PDB file of C-alpha atoms in Angstrom:
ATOM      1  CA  UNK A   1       8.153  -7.285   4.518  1.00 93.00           C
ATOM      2  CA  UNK A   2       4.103  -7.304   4.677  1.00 96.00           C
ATOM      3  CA  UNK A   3       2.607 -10.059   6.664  1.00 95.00           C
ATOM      4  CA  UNK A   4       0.511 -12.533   6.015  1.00 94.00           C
ATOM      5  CA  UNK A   5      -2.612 -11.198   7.942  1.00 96.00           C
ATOM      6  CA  UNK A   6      -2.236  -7.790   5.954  1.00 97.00           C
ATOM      7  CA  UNK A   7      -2.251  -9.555   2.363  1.00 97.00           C
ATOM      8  CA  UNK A   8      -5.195 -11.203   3.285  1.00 96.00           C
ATOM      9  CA  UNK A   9      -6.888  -7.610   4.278  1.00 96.00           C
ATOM     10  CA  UNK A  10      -5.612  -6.333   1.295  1.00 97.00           C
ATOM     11  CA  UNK A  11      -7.052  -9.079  -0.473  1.00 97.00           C
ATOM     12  CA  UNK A  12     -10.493  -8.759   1.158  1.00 95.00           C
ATOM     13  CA  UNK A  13     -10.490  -5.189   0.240  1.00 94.00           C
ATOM     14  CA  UNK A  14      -9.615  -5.932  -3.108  1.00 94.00           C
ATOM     15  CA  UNK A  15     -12.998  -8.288  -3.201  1.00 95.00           C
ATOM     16  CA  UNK A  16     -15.158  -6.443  -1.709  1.00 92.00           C
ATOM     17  CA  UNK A  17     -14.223  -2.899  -3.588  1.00 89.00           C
ATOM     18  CA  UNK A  18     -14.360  -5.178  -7.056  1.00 90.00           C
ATOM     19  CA  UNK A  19     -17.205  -7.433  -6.197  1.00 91.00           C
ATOM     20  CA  UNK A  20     -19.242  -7.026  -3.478  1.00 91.00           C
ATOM     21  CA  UNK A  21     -19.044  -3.161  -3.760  1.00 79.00           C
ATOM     22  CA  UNK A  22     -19.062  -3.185  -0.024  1.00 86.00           C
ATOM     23  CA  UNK A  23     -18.728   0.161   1.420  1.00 83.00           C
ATOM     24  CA  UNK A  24     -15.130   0.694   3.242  1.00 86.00           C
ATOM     25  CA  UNK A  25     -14.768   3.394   5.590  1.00 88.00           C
ATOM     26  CA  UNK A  26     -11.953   5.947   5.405  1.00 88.00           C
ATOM     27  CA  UNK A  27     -11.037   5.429   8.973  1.00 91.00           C
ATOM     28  CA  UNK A  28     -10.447   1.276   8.853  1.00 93.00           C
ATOM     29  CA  UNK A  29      -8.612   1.730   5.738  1.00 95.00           C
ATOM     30  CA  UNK A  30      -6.316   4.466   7.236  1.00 95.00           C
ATOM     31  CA  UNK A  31      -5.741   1.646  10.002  1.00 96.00           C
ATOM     32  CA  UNK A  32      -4.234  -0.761   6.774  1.00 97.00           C
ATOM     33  CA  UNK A  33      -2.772   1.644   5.048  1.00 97.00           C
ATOM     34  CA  UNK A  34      -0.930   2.838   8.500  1.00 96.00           C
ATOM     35  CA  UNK A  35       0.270  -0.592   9.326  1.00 97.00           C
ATOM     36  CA  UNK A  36       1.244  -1.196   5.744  1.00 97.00           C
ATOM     37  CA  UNK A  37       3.668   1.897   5.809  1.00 97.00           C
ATOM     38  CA  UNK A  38       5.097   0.657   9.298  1.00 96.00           C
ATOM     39  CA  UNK A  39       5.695  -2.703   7.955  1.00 97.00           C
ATOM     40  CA  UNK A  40       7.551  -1.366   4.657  1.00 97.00           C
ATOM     41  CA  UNK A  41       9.426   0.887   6.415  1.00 95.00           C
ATOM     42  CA  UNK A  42      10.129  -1.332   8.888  1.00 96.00           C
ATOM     43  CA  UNK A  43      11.752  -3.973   6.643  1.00 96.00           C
ATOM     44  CA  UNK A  44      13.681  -1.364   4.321  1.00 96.00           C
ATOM     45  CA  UNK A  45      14.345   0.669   6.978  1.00 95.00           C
ATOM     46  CA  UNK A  46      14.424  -0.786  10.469  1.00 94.00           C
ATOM     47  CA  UNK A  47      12.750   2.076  11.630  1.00 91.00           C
ATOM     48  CA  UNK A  48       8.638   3.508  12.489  1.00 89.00           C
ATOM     49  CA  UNK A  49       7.660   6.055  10.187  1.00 87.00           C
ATOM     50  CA  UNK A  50       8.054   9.574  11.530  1.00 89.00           C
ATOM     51  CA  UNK A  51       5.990  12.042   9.209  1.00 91.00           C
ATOM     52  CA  UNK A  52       5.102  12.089   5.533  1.00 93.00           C
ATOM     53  CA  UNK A  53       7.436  14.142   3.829  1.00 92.00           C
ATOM     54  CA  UNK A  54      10.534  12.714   6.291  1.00 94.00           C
ATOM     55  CA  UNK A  55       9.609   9.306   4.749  1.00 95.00           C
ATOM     56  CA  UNK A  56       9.148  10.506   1.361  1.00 95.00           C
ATOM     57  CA  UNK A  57      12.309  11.482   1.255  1.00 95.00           C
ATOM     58  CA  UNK A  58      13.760   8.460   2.789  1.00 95.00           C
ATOM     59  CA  UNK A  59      12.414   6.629   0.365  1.00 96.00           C
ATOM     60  CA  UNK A  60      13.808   8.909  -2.542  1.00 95.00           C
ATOM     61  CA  UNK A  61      17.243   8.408  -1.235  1.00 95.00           C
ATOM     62  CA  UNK A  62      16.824   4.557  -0.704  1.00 95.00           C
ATOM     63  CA  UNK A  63      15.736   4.014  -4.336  1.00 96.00           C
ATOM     64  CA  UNK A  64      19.143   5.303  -5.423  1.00 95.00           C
ATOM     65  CA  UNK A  65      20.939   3.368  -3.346  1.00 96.00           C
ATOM     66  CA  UNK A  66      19.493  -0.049  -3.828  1.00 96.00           C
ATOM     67  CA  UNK A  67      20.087  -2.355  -6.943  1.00 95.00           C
ATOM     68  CA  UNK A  68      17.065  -4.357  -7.020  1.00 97.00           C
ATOM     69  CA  UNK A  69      14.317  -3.697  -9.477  1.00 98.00           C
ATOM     70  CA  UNK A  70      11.515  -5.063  -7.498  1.00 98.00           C
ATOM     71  CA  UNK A  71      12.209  -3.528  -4.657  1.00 98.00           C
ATOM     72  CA  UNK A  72      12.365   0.040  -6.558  1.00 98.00           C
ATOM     73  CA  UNK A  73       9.337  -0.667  -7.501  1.00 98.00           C
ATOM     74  CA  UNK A  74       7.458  -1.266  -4.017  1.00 98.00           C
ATOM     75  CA  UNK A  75       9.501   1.712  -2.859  1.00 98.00           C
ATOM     76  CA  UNK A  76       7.858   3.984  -5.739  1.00 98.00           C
ATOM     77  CA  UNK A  77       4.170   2.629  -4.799  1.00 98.00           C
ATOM     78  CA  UNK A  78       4.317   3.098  -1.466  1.00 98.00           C
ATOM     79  CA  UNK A  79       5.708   6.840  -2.127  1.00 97.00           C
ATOM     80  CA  UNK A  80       2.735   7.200  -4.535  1.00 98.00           C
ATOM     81  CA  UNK A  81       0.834   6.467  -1.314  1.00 98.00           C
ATOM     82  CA  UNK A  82       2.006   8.858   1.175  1.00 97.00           C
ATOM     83  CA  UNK A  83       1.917  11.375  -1.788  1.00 96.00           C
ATOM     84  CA  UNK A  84      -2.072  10.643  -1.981  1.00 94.00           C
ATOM     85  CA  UNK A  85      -2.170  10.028   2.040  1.00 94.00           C
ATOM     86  CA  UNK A  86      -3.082  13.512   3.154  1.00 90.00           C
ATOM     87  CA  UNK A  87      -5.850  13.955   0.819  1.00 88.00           C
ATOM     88  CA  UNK A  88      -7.643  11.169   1.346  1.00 90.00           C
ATOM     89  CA  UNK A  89      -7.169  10.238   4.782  1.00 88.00           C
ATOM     90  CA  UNK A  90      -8.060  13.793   5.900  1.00 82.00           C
ATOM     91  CA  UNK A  91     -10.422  14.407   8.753  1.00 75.00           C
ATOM     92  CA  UNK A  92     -11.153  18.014   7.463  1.00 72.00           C
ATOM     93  CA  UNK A  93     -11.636  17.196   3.834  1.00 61.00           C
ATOM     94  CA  UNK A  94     -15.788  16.679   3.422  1.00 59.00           C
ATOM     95  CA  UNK A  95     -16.010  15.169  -0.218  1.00 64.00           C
ATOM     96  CA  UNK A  96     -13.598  11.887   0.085  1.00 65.00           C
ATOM     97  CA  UNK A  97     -15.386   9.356  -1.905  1.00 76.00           C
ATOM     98  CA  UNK A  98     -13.841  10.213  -5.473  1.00 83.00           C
ATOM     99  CA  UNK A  99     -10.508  10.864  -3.963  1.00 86.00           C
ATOM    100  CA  UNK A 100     -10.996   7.909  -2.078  1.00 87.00           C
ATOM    101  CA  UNK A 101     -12.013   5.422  -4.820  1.00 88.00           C
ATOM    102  CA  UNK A 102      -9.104   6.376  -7.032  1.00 92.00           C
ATOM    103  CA  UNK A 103      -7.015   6.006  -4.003  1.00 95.00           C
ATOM    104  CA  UNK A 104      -7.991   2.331  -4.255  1.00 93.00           C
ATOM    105  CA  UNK A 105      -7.869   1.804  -7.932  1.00 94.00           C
ATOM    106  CA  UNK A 106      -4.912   3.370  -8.516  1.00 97.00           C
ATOM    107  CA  UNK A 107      -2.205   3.881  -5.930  1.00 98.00           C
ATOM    108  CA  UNK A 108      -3.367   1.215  -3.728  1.00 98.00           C
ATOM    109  CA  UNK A 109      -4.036  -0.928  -6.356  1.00 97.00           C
ATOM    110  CA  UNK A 110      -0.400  -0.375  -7.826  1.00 98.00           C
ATOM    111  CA  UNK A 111       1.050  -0.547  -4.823  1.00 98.00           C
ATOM    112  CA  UNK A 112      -0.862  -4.866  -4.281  1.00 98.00           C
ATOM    113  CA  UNK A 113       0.730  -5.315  -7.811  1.00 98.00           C
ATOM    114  CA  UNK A 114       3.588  -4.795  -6.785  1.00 98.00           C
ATOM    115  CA  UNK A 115       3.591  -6.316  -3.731  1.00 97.00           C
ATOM    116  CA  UNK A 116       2.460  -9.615  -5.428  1.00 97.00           C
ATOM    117  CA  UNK A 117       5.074  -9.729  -7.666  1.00 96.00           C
ATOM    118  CA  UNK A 118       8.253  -9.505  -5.383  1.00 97.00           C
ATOM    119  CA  UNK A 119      10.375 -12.470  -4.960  1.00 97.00           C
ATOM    120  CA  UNK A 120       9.283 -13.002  -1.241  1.00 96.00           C
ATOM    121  CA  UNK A 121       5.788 -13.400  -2.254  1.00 96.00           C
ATOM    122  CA  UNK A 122       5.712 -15.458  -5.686  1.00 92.00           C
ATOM    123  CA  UNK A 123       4.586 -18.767  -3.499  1.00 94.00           C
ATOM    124  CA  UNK A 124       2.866 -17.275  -0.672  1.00 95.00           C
ATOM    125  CA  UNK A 125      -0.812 -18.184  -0.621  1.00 96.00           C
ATOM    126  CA  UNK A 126      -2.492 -14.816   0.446  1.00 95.00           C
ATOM    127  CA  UNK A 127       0.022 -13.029  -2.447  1.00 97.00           C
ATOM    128  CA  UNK A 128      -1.359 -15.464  -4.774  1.00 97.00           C
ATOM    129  CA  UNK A 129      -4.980 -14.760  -3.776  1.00 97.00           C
ATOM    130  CA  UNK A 130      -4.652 -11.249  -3.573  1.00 97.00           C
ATOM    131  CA  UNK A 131      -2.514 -11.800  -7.212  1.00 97.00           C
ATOM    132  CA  UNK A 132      -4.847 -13.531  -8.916  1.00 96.00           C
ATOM    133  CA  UNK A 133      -7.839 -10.574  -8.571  1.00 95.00           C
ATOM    134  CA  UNK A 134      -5.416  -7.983  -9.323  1.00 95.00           C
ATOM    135  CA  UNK A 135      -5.017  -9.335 -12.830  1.00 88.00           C
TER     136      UNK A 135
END
């Protein structure tokens, strides 16, 4: 679903934003949040993502259709995402930094909790990491 080397970015994101309060730019996290919508849509969809509001509504009609709770549930985060995605990751937008920090706390940081507690990542080290400062 996500790989290992992107849980571990997410988790040194989720380190730096809590702890550190290390600045991260708008344009590496686009880069993440990119290859984190490839890789979900990917693995639910076998396909790259082609536009927004195309996967948006991909993902509305997949939620129906599939029985499993958990996976729902990353299917509602990562539409919370794209719903946020223009906004924040525009290059024409001047004044990103609230937008961008509840961006992080909230649909990104939903989107981690949920990610950490799906069945394929309950005993994977970086998801337990990444887990254990999301609590």
């Amino acid at each position: 679903m996500l790989s290992a080397a992107m849980i571990q970015q997410l988790y040194t994101i989720q380190f730096d934003h809590r702890y550190t309060k290390k600045h991260i730019s708008r344009k590496s996290m686009k880069i993440i949040v990119d290859s984190i919508i490839e890789q979900i849509c990917s693995h639910y969809f076998q396909i790259r993502p082609n536009g927004i509001q195309k996967l948006r509504l991909l993902i509305n009609t997949k939620i129906v259709s599939i029985n499993e709770e958990e996976d729902k549930a990353i299917l509602r985060s990562l539409s919370a995402i794209l719903r946020e995605y223009s906004t924040v990751f525009s290059k024409t937008y001047s004044d990103h930094d609230q937008d961008f920090n509840d961006f992080l706390n909230q649909e990104l940081f939903a989107f981690m909790k949920e990610l950490t507690n799906h069945s394929l990542f309950r005993t994977d080290d970086n998801a337990i990491r990444l887990r254990s400062l999301l609590i």
